[in-house]
Amino acid sequence: MTTTSRIVALAKEIEANTIKLDEYLEKNDLPRPSFDADAPLMYQLPPDIAAAQEALNAALDELWWLNQGPIQTIVAKSFATSVGLRTILRYNLQSLVPLDTGATFQELADKTGLPVKKLTRLLRHGMTDHLFRESEPGFVKHTAATKALAVIPLLAPWSLMGMSEVGPAKMHMVDAVAKWPESEELEHAGFCLANNTSKQMFDFFEENPERMNRFKDAMSFLQTFPGLQTSYVLEAFDWAALGKGLIVDVGGSHGLVSQDIARQFPSLTFIVQDLPNVIEDAKSKVPAELADRVSFMAHDMFTEQPVHGAEVYYFRWIFHDWSDKYCIRILRSLIPALKPGARIMFSERCLEPPCTLPLRQERWNRDSDITMFAMSNSQERDQDDWEKLLRAADPRFTLDEVKRLPDAKLDLIITRWEGSA
């Protein structure tokens, strides 16, 4: 006998209570809920309809979390600066609660040194967001979300990055705009006010190694996130058409994208550029079978590009870290090295035009843009922004194509240099 799944049962409950609420509004000639400015601000509902509305809210909430899945639950609560999640990560509770047996509040209090009453209050708040569950009074067991924290090591630093760095920066972003309304400088970001520093984010992290390591771990986790896999870069362009071409991966860190392309297209060669300390570490980690085609070079992207005549100069998630002023400097530093027809490619967001996406998809774009605004006074860009940026750097940069792939979180923005030799 087939049993009804929880998500189907919730969907049916949502339908039944929605119909009950809607029929009441129609019968009593009341306007339906909407986001219009003239919509009712509050309904005075009789007890049975109010109960149906509350049951509808509860079912919607549970179905929303189930549909998100455990990793997306953690992601959502990271950006919401969840008290429960912060408590768990601050005391590493995802590791202190055994996956198979669970633990009592008292056992966790003994391990963390927290008063049991306060720890219990904090965790019970987190449990309302499906972060642990109280299987019986006084006993803590994992949910899928907290298990994900325990078994995916990089998920925790990513979550802490969201709560400890991004969240406070966003809270101070409006103050930063008020203080420096016309500035394009990185040190005039909400991040700087949140940390009471005159240094831009990357320089600040260099002086705080623990936070820098957390940032690096968070970025490593982000590379594995659905929609950000390097496979999308391989699909978005005809790399084979470049023949035996040379690709320069500017700001490419350990060259993971270049290595993935190199595996699929053995006629191509790659030079990965980044700052000296990154390059020294990367050199020792390149697979032996790729060492003859993937090399590394220390280079500051704000200085003149030393590799001349490459087919492609590739940037992955670099330009969204910088305001237009600095992106123009990066582009102009390439010009002496460019041959006619050379491509400059960006794996970045090219935001869709406003009023074209469902609101949930639009939220991803706007969250990304505001995060960059808050952290480094930079931005995500739409096609018009990209075209203006290229023209400001040099009119000989032309935007050839924006390749969008289904489910990809980054687009491939393909630019060509139309200058002469």
CSV table of C-alpha atoms in Angstrom, one decimal:
chain,number,residue,atom,x,y,z
A,1,MET,CA,0.0,0.0,0.0
A,2,THR,CA,1.4,3.4,-1.0
A,3,THR,CA,1.6,6.0,1.8
A,4,THR,CA,1.2,9.7,1.1
A,5,SER,CA,4.4,11.6,1.4
A,6,ARG,CA,4.7,14.4,3.8
A,7,ILE,CA,5.1,17.0,1.1
A,8,VAL,CA,1.9,15.8,-0.7
A,9,ALA,CA,0.0,15.8,2.6
A,10,LEU,CA,1.1,19.3,3.3
A,11,ALA,CA,0.2,20.4,-0.2
A,12,LYS,CA,-3.3,19.0,0.3
A,13,GLU,CA,-3.6,20.7,3.6
A,14,ILE,CA,-2.5,24.0,2.1
A,15,GLU,CA,-5.1,23.6,-0.7
A,16,ALA,CA,-7.9,22.8,1.7
A,17,ASN,CA,-7.2,25.7,4.0
A,18,THR,CA,-6.6,28.1,1.2
A,19,ILE,CA,-10.0,27.2,-0.3
A,20,LYS,CA,-11.7,27.6,3.1
A,21,LEU,CA,-10.2,31.1,3.6
A,22,ASP,CA,-10.9,32.2,0.0
A,23,GLU,CA,-14.6,31.0,0.2
A,24,TYR,CA,-15.0,33.0,3.5
A,25,LEU,CA,-13.6,36.2,1.9
A,26,GLU,CA,-15.9,35.7,-1.2
A,27,LYS,CA,-19.0,35.0,0.8
A,28,ASN,CA,-18.4,38.1,2.9
A,29,ASP,CA,-17.5,40.3,0.0
A,30,LEU,CA,-14.0,40.9,1.3
A,31,PRO,CA,-11.1,41.7,-1.0
A,32,ARG,CA,-8.6,38.9,-1.6
A,33,PRO,CA,-5.0,39.3,-0.2
A,34,SER,CA,-2.7,41.0,-2.6
A,35,PHE,CA,0.5,43.2,-2.6
A,36,ASP,CA,-1.4,46.2,-4.0
A,37,ALA,CA,-1.2,49.4,-1.9
A,38,ASP,CA,-5.0,49.4,-1.4
A,39,ALA,CA,-5.1,45.8,-0.1
A,40,PRO,CA,-6.5,45.3,3.4
A,41,LEU,CA,-3.9,45.7,6.1
A,42,MET,CA,-5.6,43.3,8.4
A,43,TYR,CA,-8.6,40.9,8.4
A,44,GLN,CA,-10.9,40.4,11.4
A,45,LEU,CA,-11.6,36.7,11.0
A,46,PRO,CA,-14.0,34.5,13.1
A,47,PRO,CA,-12.3,31.8,15.2
A,48,ASP,CA,-12.7,28.9,12.7
A,49,ILE,CA,-11.4,30.9,9.8
A,50,ALA,CA,-8.5,32.3,11.9
A,51,ALA,CA,-7.6,28.7,12.8
A,52,ALA,CA,-7.7,27.7,9.1
A,53,GLN,CA,-5.4,30.6,8.3
A,54,GLU,CA,-2.9,29.6,11.1
A,55,ALA,CA,-3.0,26.0,9.9
A,56,LEU,CA,-2.3,27.3,6.4
A,57,ASN,CA,0.7,29.3,7.7
A,58,ALA,CA,2.1,26.3,9.5
A,59,ALA,CA,1.8,24.0,6.5
A,60,LEU,CA,3.4,26.6,4.2
A,61,ASP,CA,6.3,27.0,6.6
A,62,GLU,CA,7.0,23.3,6.9
A,63,LEU,CA,6.6,22.7,3.2
A,64,TRP,CA,8.9,25.7,2.4
A,65,TRP,CA,11.7,24.2,4.6
A,66,LEU,CA,11.2,20.7,3.3
A,67,ASN,CA,11.4,21.9,-0.3
A,68,GLN,CA,14.6,23.9,0.5
A,69,GLY,CA,16.5,20.9,1.6
A,70,PRO,CA,19.1,20.8,4.4
A,71,ILE,CA,21.9,22.8,2.7
A,72,GLN,CA,19.5,25.5,1.5
A,73,THR,CA,18.0,25.7,5.0
A,74,ILE,CA,21.5,26.5,6.4
A,75,VAL,CA,22.1,29.0,3.6
A,76,ALA,CA,18.8,30.7,4.3
A,77,LYS,CA,19.4,30.9,8.0
A,78,SER,CA,23.0,32.2,7.5
A,79,PHE,CA,21.7,35.2,5.6
A,80,ALA,CA,19.0,35.7,8.2
A,81,THR,CA,21.6,35.8,11.0
A,82,SER,CA,19.8,33.1,12.9
A,83,VAL,CA,20.4,33.0,16.7
A,84,GLY,CA,20.0,29.3,16.7
A,85,LEU,CA,22.5,28.7,13.9
A,86,ARG,CA,25.0,31.1,15.4
A,87,THR,CA,24.8,29.2,18.7
A,88,ILE,CA,25.4,25.9,17.0
A,89,LEU,CA,28.4,27.1,15.1
A,90,ARG,CA,29.9,29.2,17.9
A,91,TYR,CA,30.1,26.1,20.1
A,92,ASN,CA,30.5,23.5,17.3
A,93,LEU,CA,27.4,21.7,18.5
A,94,GLN,CA,26.9,20.0,15.2
A,95,SER,CA,30.0,17.9,16.1
A,96,LEU,CA,29.2,17.6,19.8
A,97,VAL,CA,25.8,16.0,19.2
A,98,PRO,CA,26.4,12.3,18.1
A,99,LEU,CA,24.7,11.6,14.7
A,100,ASP,CA,23.3,8.3,15.8
A,101,THR,CA,22.3,8.8,19.4
A,102,GLY,CA,21.9,12.5,20.1
A,103,ALA,CA,22.6,14.2,23.5
A,104,THR,CA,20.9,15.8,26.4
A,105,PHE,CA,20.9,19.6,27.0
A,106,GLN,CA,22.9,18.9,30.2
A,107,GLU,CA,25.6,17.0,28.3
A,108,LEU,CA,26.0,19.8,25.9
A,109,ALA,CA,26.1,22.3,28.7
A,110,ASP,CA,28.9,20.3,30.3
A,111,LYS,CA,30.9,20.2,27.1
A,112,THR,CA,30.5,23.9,26.2
A,113,GLY,CA,30.6,25.4,29.7
A,114,LEU,CA,27.3,27.2,29.1
A,115,PRO,CA,24.6,27.3,31.8
A,116,VAL,CA,22.1,24.6,30.8
A,117,LYS,CA,19.1,26.9,31.0
A,118,LYS,CA,20.6,29.5,28.6
A,119,LEU,CA,21.8,26.8,26.2
A,120,THR,CA,18.4,25.2,26.2
A,121,ARG,CA,16.7,28.5,25.4
A,122,LEU,CA,19.1,29.2,22.5
A,123,LEU,CA,18.7,25.7,21.0
A,124,ARG,CA,15.0,25.6,21.4
A,125,HIS,CA,14.8,28.8,19.4
A,126,GLY,CA,16.9,27.2,16.7
A,127,MET,CA,14.7,24.1,16.6
A,128,THR,CA,11.8,26.3,15.4
A,129,ASP,CA,13.9,26.6,12.2
A,130,HIS,CA,14.6,22.8,12.0
A,131,LEU,CA,18.1,23.2,13.5
A,132,PHE,CA,18.2,20.2,15.8
A,133,ARG,CA,15.0,18.8,17.3
A,134,GLU,CA,13.9,17.8,20.7
A,135,SER,CA,12.9,14.2,20.2
A,136,GLU,CA,11.7,14.0,23.8
A,137,PRO,CA,11.9,16.6,26.6
A,138,GLY,CA,15.5,17.5,27.3
A,139,PHE,CA,17.0,15.4,24.5
A,140,VAL,CA,18.6,16.9,21.4
A,141,LYS,CA,18.9,15.0,18.1
A,142,HIS,CA,20.0,16.0,14.6
A,143,THR,CA,17.8,17.1,11.7
A,144,ALA,CA,19.0,16.9,8.1
A,145,ALA,CA,20.1,20.5,8.3
A,146,THR,CA,22.4,20.1,11.3
A,147,LYS,CA,23.6,16.7,10.0
A,148,ALA,CA,24.7,18.6,6.8
A,149,LEU,CA,26.8,20.9,9.0
A,150,ALA,CA,28.4,17.9,10.7
A,151,VAL,CA,29.3,16.0,7.5
A,152,ILE,CA,30.1,18.8,5.1
A,153,PRO,CA,33.1,20.6,6.7
A,154,LEU,CA,33.1,23.7,4.5
A,155,LEU,CA,29.4,24.4,5.2
A,156,ALA,CA,30.2,25.8,8.7
A,157,PRO,CA,32.7,28.4,7.6
A,158,TRP,CA,30.5,29.5,4.8
A,159,SER,CA,27.6,30.0,7.2
A,160,LEU,CA,29.8,31.9,9.7
A,161,MET,CA,31.0,34.1,6.8
A,162,GLY,CA,27.4,35.0,6.1
A,163,MET,CA,26.5,35.7,9.7
A,164,SER,CA,29.8,37.3,10.9
A,165,GLU,CA,30.9,39.2,7.9
A,166,VAL,CA,28.1,39.7,5.4
A,167,GLY,CA,25.3,40.3,7.8
A,168,PRO,CA,27.0,43.1,9.8
A,169,ALA,CA,28.3,44.7,6.6
A,170,LYS,CA,24.7,44.9,5.2
A,171,MET,CA,23.5,46.4,8.5
A,172,HIS,CA,26.0,49.2,8.0
A,173,MET,CA,25.7,49.6,4.3
A,174,VAL,CA,23.1,52.4,4.3
A,175,ASP,CA,25.2,54.4,6.8
A,176,ALA,CA,28.2,53.9,4.4
A,177,VAL,CA,26.2,55.3,1.5
A,178,ALA,CA,25.1,58.3,3.6
A,179,LYS,CA,28.7,59.0,4.7
A,180,TRP,CA,30.4,58.5,1.3
A,181,PRO,CA,27.6,58.9,-1.3
A,182,GLU,CA,29.7,59.3,-4.4
A,183,SER,CA,32.7,57.1,-3.5
A,184,GLU,CA,33.9,54.1,-5.5
A,185,GLU,CA,36.5,53.2,-2.9
A,186,LEU,CA,36.5,49.7,-1.3
A,187,GLU,CA,37.3,51.2,2.1
A,188,HIS,CA,34.0,53.1,2.0
A,189,ALA,CA,31.9,50.0,2.3
A,190,GLY,CA,29.5,48.9,5.0
A,191,PHE,CA,32.1,46.2,5.9
A,192,CYS,CA,34.5,48.9,7.0
A,193,LEU,CA,32.0,50.6,9.3
A,194,ALA,CA,31.0,47.3,10.7
A,195,ASN,CA,34.6,46.5,11.6
A,196,ASN,CA,35.7,50.1,12.5
A,197,THR,CA,38.5,49.9,10.0
A,198,SER,CA,39.9,52.2,7.3
A,199,LYS,CA,41.1,49.2,5.3
A,200,GLN,CA,39.3,47.5,2.5
A,201,MET,CA,38.0,44.0,3.0
A,202,PHE,CA,40.9,42.0,1.5
A,203,ASP,CA,43.6,44.1,3.3
A,204,PHE,CA,41.7,43.7,6.6
A,205,PHE,CA,41.5,39.9,6.2
A,206,GLU,CA,45.2,39.8,5.5
A,207,GLU,CA,45.8,41.3,9.0
A,208,ASN,CA,43.3,38.8,10.5
A,209,PRO,CA,44.5,35.3,9.4
A,210,GLU,CA,41.7,33.4,11.2
A,211,ARG,CA,39.0,35.4,9.3
A,212,MET,CA,41.0,35.2,6.1
A,213,ASN,CA,41.1,31.4,6.4
A,214,ARG,CA,37.3,31.3,7.0
A,215,PHE,CA,36.8,33.5,4.0
A,216,LYS,CA,38.9,31.1,1.8
A,217,ASP,CA,37.0,28.1,3.1
A,218,ALA,CA,33.7,29.8,2.4
A,219,MET,CA,34.7,30.6,-1.1
A,220,SER,CA,35.8,27.0,-1.6
A,221,PHE,CA,32.4,25.8,-0.5
A,222,LEU,CA,30.7,28.3,-2.8
A,223,GLN,CA,32.5,26.7,-5.8
A,224,THR,CA,30.6,23.5,-5.1
A,225,PHE,CA,27.2,25.1,-4.8
A,226,PRO,CA,24.6,24.1,-7.4
A,227,GLY,CA,24.8,26.4,-10.4
A,228,LEU,CA,28.5,27.4,-9.8
A,229,GLN,CA,30.3,24.3,-11.0
A,230,THR,CA,33.0,24.8,-13.5
A,231,SER,CA,31.2,22.5,-15.9
A,232,TYR,CA,29.1,25.4,-16.9
A,233,VAL,CA,32.1,27.2,-18.3
A,234,LEU,CA,33.0,24.3,-20.5
A,235,GLU,CA,29.5,24.2,-21.9
A,236,ALA,CA,29.1,27.9,-22.5
A,237,PHE,CA,31.9,28.3,-25.1
A,238,ASP,CA,33.4,26.3,-28.0
A,239,TRP,CA,36.8,25.9,-26.5
A,240,ALA,CA,37.9,23.4,-29.2
A,241,ALA,CA,37.6,26.1,-31.8
A,242,LEU,CA,40.7,27.8,-30.3
A,243,GLY,CA,42.9,25.0,-31.5
A,244,LYS,CA,46.3,25.3,-29.8
A,245,GLY,CA,45.5,28.6,-28.3
A,246,LEU,CA,46.7,30.1,-25.0
A,247,ILE,CA,44.4,31.1,-22.3
A,248,VAL,CA,45.4,33.5,-19.5
A,249,ASP,CA,43.4,32.9,-16.3
A,250,VAL,CA,43.7,36.3,-14.5
A,251,GLY,CA,43.1,36.1,-10.7
A,252,GLY,CA,42.7,32.4,-11.2
A,253,SER,CA,43.9,31.3,-7.7
A,254,HIS,CA,44.8,27.6,-7.9
A,255,GLY,CA,43.6,27.3,-11.5
A,256,LEU,CA,40.8,24.9,-10.9
A,257,VAL,CA,38.8,26.2,-13.9
A,258,SER,CA,41.8,26.1,-16.2
A,259,GLN,CA,42.6,22.6,-15.1
A,260,ASP,CA,39.0,21.5,-15.8
A,261,ILE,CA,39.1,23.0,-19.3
A,262,ALA,CA,42.6,21.6,-19.9
A,263,ARG,CA,41.4,18.0,-19.2
A,264,GLN,CA,38.7,18.3,-21.8
A,265,PHE,CA,40.7,20.2,-24.4
A,266,PRO,CA,44.3,18.8,-24.6
A,267,SER,CA,45.4,21.2,-27.3
A,268,LEU,CA,45.0,24.3,-25.1
A,269,THR,CA,47.6,25.7,-22.8
A,270,PHE,CA,47.0,27.9,-19.8
A,271,ILE,CA,48.8,30.5,-17.6
A,272,VAL,CA,47.1,31.1,-14.3
A,273,GLN,CA,47.9,34.5,-12.7
A,274,ASP,CA,47.5,35.6,-9.1
A,275,LEU,CA,49.4,37.2,-6.3
A,276,PRO,CA,52.7,35.7,-5.3
A,277,ASN,CA,51.6,33.9,-2.1
A,278,VAL,CA,48.7,32.3,-3.9
A,279,ILE,CA,50.8,31.2,-6.9
A,280,GLU,CA,53.5,29.6,-4.7
A,281,ASP,CA,50.9,27.4,-3.0
A,282,ALA,CA,49.1,26.6,-6.3
A,283,LYS,CA,52.3,25.4,-8.1
A,284,SER,CA,52.7,22.5,-5.7
A,285,LYS,CA,49.1,21.3,-6.2
A,286,VAL,CA,48.7,21.1,-10.0
A,287,PRO,CA,48.2,17.5,-11.1
A,288,ALA,CA,51.3,16.0,-12.8
A,289,GLU,CA,49.4,15.2,-16.0
A,290,LEU,CA,48.6,18.8,-16.5
A,291,ALA,CA,51.9,20.4,-15.4
A,292,ASP,CA,53.1,20.8,-19.0
A,293,ARG,CA,50.0,22.8,-20.1
A,294,VAL,CA,48.9,24.6,-16.9
A,295,SER,CA,51.6,27.0,-15.6
A,296,PHE,CA,51.5,29.7,-12.9
A,297,MET,CA,52.7,33.3,-12.9
A,298,ALA,CA,52.7,35.9,-10.1
A,299,HIS,CA,51.0,39.0,-11.5
A,300,ASP,CA,49.1,42.0,-10.1
A,301,MET,CA,46.1,42.5,-12.4
A,302,PHE,CA,46.2,46.3,-12.0
A,303,THR,CA,49.6,46.4,-13.7
A,304,GLU,CA,50.4,45.9,-17.3
A,305,GLN,CA,49.6,42.3,-18.6
A,306,PRO,CA,53.0,40.6,-19.3
A,307,VAL,CA,51.5,37.8,-21.5
A,308,HIS,CA,51.0,39.0,-25.0
A,309,GLY,CA,49.0,37.4,-27.8
A,310,ALA,CA,46.8,35.0,-25.9
A,311,GLU,CA,43.5,33.9,-27.5
A,312,VAL,CA,41.6,34.5,-24.3
A,313,TYR,CA,42.0,36.5,-21.0
A,314,TYR,CA,39.6,34.9,-18.6
A,315,PHE,CA,38.3,36.3,-15.3
A,316,ARG,CA,36.1,34.3,-13.0
A,317,TRP,CA,34.1,36.2,-10.4
A,318,ILE,CA,36.7,39.0,-10.2
A,319,PHE,CA,34.9,42.1,-11.5
A,320,HIS,CA,32.0,42.0,-9.1
A,321,ASP,CA,34.6,42.6,-6.3
A,322,TRP,CA,35.5,46.0,-7.7
A,323,SER,CA,33.7,49.2,-8.5
A,324,ASP,CA,33.8,50.6,-12.1
A,325,LYS,CA,36.9,52.8,-11.3
A,326,TYR,CA,39.0,49.7,-10.6
A,327,CYS,CA,37.5,47.5,-13.3
A,328,ILE,CA,38.5,50.1,-15.8
A,329,ARG,CA,42.1,49.9,-14.6
A,330,ILE,CA,42.1,46.1,-14.9
A,331,LEU,CA,40.8,46.3,-18.5
A,332,ARG,CA,43.2,49.0,-19.5
A,333,SER,CA,46.1,47.0,-18.1
A,334,LEU,CA,45.3,44.3,-20.7
A,335,ILE,CA,45.4,46.6,-23.8
A,336,PRO,CA,49.2,46.4,-24.5
A,337,ALA,CA,49.1,42.6,-24.5
A,338,LEU,CA,46.0,42.2,-26.7
A,339,LYS,CA,46.1,41.1,-30.3
A,340,PRO,CA,43.3,41.9,-32.7
A,341,GLY,CA,40.3,39.7,-32.1
A,342,ALA,CA,41.5,38.5,-28.6
A,343,ARG,CA,38.6,37.6,-26.3
A,344,ILE,CA,38.2,38.8,-22.8
A,345,MET,CA,35.8,36.5,-20.9
A,346,PHE,CA,34.1,37.0,-17.6
A,347,SER,CA,32.3,34.3,-15.6
A,348,GLU,CA,30.0,36.8,-13.7
A,349,ARG,CA,26.4,37.6,-13.3
A,350,CYS,CA,24.9,39.6,-16.1
A,351,LEU,CA,21.7,40.6,-14.4
A,352,GLU,CA,18.5,40.2,-16.3
A,353,PRO,CA,16.5,43.4,-17.1
A,354,PRO,CA,14.2,44.6,-14.3
A,355,CYS,CA,10.6,43.4,-14.2
A,356,THR,CA,11.4,40.3,-16.2
A,357,LEU,CA,12.1,37.6,-13.6
A,358,PRO,CA,9.8,36.0,-11.0
A,359,LEU,CA,10.4,37.7,-7.7
A,360,ARG,CA,12.2,34.7,-6.1
A,361,GLN,CA,14.8,34.6,-8.9
A,362,GLU,CA,15.1,38.4,-8.8
A,363,ARG,CA,15.9,38.1,-5.1
A,364,TRP,CA,19.0,36.0,-5.9
A,365,ASN,CA,20.3,38.8,-8.2
A,366,ARG,CA,19.5,41.6,-5.7
A,367,ASP,CA,21.0,39.7,-2.8
A,368,SER,CA,24.2,39.2,-4.8
A,369,ASP,CA,24.3,42.8,-5.7
A,370,ILE,CA,23.7,44.1,-2.2
A,371,THR,CA,26.3,41.7,-0.7
A,372,MET,CA,29.0,43.1,-3.0
A,373,PHE,CA,27.8,46.6,-2.3
A,374,ALA,CA,28.1,46.0,1.5
A,375,MET,CA,31.4,44.1,1.4
A,376,SER,CA,33.5,46.1,-1.0
A,377,ASN,CA,31.4,49.0,-2.4
A,378,SER,CA,31.2,47.1,-5.7
A,379,GLN,CA,28.3,45.6,-7.7
A,380,GLU,CA,26.7,43.0,-9.9
A,381,ARG,CA,26.1,44.3,-13.4
A,382,ASP,CA,23.4,44.1,-16.1
A,383,GLN,CA,24.2,44.2,-19.8
A,384,ASP,CA,23.9,47.9,-20.0
A,385,ASP,CA,26.4,48.2,-17.0
A,386,TRP,CA,28.8,45.9,-18.8
A,387,GLU,CA,28.6,47.8,-22.1
A,388,LYS,CA,29.2,51.1,-20.3
A,389,LEU,CA,32.1,49.7,-18.4
A,390,LEU,CA,33.8,48.4,-21.5
A,391,ARG,CA,33.2,51.7,-23.4
A,392,ALA,CA,34.7,53.7,-20.5
A,393,ALA,CA,37.8,51.5,-20.5
A,394,ASP,CA,38.2,51.7,-24.3
A,395,PRO,CA,35.7,51.9,-27.2
A,396,ARG,CA,37.6,49.1,-28.9
A,397,PHE,CA,36.3,46.6,-26.3
A,398,THR,CA,33.0,45.2,-27.7
A,399,LEU,CA,30.5,42.9,-26.0
A,400,ASP,CA,30.0,40.0,-28.4
A,401,GLU,CA,27.7,37.7,-26.4
A,402,VAL,CA,26.2,36.9,-23.0
A,403,LYS,CA,25.8,33.1,-22.7
A,404,ARG,CA,23.2,32.1,-20.2
A,405,LEU,CA,22.8,28.4,-19.3
A,406,PRO,CA,19.8,26.9,-17.5
A,407,ASP,CA,20.5,26.6,-13.7
A,408,ALA,CA,23.9,28.3,-13.9
A,409,LYS,CA,24.4,31.1,-11.3
A,410,LEU,CA,27.1,32.7,-13.4
A,411,ASP,CA,26.9,33.8,-17.1
A,412,LEU,CA,29.7,33.8,-19.6
A,413,ILE,CA,30.2,37.4,-20.9
A,414,ILE,CA,32.3,37.3,-24.0
A,415,THR,CA,34.1,40.5,-25.1
A,416,ARG,CA,36.4,41.0,-28.1
A,417,TRP,CA,39.3,43.4,-28.6
A,418,GLU,CA,38.8,45.3,-31.9
A,419,GLY,CA,42.0,47.2,-31.8
A,420,SER,CA,44.8,46.9,-34.4
A,421,ALA,CA,48.1,45.2,-33.9
